[in-house]
Tab-separated table of C-alpha atoms in Angstrom:
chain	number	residue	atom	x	y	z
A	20	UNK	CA	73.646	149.789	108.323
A	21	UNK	CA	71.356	148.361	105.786
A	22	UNK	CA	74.663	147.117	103.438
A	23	UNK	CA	75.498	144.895	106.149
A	24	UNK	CA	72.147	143.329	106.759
A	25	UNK	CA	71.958	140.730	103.555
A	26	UNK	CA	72.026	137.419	106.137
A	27	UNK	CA	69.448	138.737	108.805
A	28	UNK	CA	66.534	136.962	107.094
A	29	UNK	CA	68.513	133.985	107.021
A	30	UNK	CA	69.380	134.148	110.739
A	31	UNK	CA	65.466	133.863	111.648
A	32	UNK	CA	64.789	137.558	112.024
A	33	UNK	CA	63.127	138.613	109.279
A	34	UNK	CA	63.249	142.723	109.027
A	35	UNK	CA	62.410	143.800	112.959
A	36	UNK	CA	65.709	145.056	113.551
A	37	UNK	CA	67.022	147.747	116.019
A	38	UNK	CA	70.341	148.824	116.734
A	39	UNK	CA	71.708	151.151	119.673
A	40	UNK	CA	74.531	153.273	119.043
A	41	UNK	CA	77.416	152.226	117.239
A	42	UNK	CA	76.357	148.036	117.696
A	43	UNK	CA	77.229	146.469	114.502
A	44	UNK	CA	74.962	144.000	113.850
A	45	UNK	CA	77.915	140.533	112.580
A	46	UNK	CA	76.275	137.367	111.793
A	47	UNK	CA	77.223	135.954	115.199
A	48	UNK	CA	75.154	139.062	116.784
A	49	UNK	CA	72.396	138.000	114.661
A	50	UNK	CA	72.660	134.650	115.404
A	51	UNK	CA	72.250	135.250	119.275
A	52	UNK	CA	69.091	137.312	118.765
A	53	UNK	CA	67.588	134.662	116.942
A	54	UNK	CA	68.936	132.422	119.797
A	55	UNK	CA	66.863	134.807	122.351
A	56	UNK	CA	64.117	135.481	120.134
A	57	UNK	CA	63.382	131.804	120.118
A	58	UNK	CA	63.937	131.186	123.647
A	59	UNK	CA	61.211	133.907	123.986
A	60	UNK	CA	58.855	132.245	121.111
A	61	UNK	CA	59.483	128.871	122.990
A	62	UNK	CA	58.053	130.327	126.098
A	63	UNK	CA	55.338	132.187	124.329
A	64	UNK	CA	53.817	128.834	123.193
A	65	UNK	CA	54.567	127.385	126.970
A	66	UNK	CA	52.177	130.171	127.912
A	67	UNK	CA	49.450	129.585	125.663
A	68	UNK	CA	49.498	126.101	126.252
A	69	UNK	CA	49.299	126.348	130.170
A	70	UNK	CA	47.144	129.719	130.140
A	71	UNK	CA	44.259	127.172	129.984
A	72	UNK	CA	45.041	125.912	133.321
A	73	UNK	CA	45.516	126.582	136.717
A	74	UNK	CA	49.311	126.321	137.248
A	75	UNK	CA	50.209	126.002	141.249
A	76	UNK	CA	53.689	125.048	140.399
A	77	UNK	CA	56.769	126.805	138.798
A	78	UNK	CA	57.231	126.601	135.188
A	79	UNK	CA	60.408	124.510	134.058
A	80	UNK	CA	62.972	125.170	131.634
A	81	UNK	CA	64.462	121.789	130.901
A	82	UNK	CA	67.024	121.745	127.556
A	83	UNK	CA	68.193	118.801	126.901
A	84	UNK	CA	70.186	116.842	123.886
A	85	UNK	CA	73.272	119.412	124.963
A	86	UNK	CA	75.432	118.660	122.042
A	87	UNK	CA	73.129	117.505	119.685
A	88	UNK	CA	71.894	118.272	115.978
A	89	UNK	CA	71.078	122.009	115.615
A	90	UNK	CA	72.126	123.227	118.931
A	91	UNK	CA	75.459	121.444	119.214
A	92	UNK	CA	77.479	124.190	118.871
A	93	UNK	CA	75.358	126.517	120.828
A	94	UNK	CA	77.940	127.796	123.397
A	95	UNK	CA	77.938	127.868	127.574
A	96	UNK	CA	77.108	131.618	127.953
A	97	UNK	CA	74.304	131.490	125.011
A	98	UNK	CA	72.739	129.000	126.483
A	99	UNK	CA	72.563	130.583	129.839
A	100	UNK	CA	71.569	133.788	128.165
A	101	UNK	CA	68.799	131.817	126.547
A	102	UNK	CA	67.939	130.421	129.175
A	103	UNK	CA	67.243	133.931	130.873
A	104	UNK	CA	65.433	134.811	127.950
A	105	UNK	CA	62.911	132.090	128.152
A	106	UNK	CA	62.596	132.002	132.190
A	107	UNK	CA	62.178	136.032	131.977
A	108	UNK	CA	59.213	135.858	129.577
A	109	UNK	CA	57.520	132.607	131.912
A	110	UNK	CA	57.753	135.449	134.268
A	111	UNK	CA	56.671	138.100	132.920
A	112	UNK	CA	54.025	135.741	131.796
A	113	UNK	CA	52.637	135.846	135.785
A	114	UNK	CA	54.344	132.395	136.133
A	115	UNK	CA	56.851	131.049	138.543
A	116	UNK	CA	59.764	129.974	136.478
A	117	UNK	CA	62.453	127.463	137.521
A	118	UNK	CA	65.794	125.675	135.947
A	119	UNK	CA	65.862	122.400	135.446
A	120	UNK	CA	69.462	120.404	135.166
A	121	UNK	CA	71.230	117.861	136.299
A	122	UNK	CA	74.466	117.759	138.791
A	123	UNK	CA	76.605	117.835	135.952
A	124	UNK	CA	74.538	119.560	133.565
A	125	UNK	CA	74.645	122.615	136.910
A	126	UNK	CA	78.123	122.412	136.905
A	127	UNK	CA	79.063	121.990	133.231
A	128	UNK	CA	76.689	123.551	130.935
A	129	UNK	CA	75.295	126.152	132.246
A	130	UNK	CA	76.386	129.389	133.817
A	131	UNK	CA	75.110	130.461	137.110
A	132	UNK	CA	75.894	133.721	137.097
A	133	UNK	CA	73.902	134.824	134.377
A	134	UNK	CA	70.881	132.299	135.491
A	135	UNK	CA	70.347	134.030	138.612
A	136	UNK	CA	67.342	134.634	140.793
A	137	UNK	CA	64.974	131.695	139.446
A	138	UNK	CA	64.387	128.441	141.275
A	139	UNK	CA	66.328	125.757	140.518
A	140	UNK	CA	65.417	121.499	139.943
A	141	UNK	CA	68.299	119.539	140.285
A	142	UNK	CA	68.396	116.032	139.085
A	143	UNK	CA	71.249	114.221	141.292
A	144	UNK	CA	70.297	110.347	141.461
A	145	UNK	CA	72.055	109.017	144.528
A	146	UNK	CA	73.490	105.205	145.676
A	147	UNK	CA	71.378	105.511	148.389
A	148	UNK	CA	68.568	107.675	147.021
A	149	UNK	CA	66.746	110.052	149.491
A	150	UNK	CA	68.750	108.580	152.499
A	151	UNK	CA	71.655	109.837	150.890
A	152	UNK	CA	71.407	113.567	150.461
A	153	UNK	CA	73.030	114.907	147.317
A	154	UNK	CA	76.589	116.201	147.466
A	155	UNK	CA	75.745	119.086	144.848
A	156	UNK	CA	76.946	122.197	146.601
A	157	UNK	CA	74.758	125.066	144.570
A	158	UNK	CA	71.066	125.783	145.703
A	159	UNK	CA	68.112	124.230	144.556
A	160	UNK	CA	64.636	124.345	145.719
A	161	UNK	CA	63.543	120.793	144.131
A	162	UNK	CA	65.628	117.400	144.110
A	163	UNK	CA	64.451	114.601	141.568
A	164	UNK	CA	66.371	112.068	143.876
A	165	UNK	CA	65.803	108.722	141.853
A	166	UNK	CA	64.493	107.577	138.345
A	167	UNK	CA	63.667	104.329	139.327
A	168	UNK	CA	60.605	104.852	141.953
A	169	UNK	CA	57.678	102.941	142.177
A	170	UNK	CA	54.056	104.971	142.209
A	171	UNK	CA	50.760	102.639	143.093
A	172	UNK	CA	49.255	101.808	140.068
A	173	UNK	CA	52.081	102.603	137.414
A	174	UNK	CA	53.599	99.183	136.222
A	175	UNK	CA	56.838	101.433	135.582
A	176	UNK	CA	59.856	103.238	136.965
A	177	UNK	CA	59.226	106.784	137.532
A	178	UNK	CA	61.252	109.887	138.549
A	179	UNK	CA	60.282	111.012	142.175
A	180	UNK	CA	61.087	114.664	143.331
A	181	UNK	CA	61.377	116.536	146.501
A	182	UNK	CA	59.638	119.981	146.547
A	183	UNK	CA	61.315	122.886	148.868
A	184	UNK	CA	59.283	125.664	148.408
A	185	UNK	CA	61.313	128.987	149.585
A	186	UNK	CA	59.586	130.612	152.124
């Protein structure tokens, strides 16, 4: 196994490497580890930043720039699986985790059945904005409803939300 190990530094992952049974570790392979491996750093450093505090909310996972620079070719069922990786370790952090996305973003970049069992933010800005419930037909438990509120004592447009706390 150690022949086929020359790019594994390269890929992020330095020499902590296991493999079970007959797994072959490819560059792709390698590549998704240090995918989840920095999913689970990311959320590390979440943690130490919020361990200060007390956190009444969930914790969000919010990737963004889909597409973009070093992640653009980051695939639909990697990213969910990162995703996992980084809402798992919020969790197992003592944290409530939750998915943040938009309509779209729900329907087209992500895939629900591997992020299962977290809560879920959906951003779905409306013509008619909380009179006119969102059309999005998968669950979420919080609804950012408009980007263009108005907050006493901000001079700017803000998101506003909608909280459903399960029971």
């Amino acid at each position: 196994v150690e022949n086929n190990l020359d790019f594994v530094h390269l890929a992020g992952i330095g020499t902590n490497l296991g493999c079970v049974g007959s797994v072959k570790p490819t560059k792709e392979k390698m590549d998704m580890l240090a995918d989840w491996a920095e999913a689970v750093e990311e959320a590390q450093w979440v943690v130490d930043v919020i361990s200060k505090y007390q956190i009444t909310y969930p914790v969000v996972f919010d990737y963004e720039g889909i597409g973009e620079n070093r992640i653009k070719d980051v695939t639909k069922t990697q990213r969910s699986k990162n995703a996992v990786a980084f809402l798992n370790h919020i969790r197992s952090a003592g944290y409530d985790p939750m998915m943040y996305a938009s309509k779209n973003g729900y329907r087209n970049n992500w895939d629900l059945n591997i992020i299962k069992g977290y809560k879920y933010w959906l951003a779905h800005y409306t013509k008619g904005g909380l009179s006119t419930p969102s059309d999005y037909t998968g669950t979420y438990h919080m609804w950012q409803y408009t980007q263009t509120g108005r907050v006493p004592g901000i001079d700017v447009d803000v998101d506003i939300n909608l909280y459903f706390p399960p029971n």
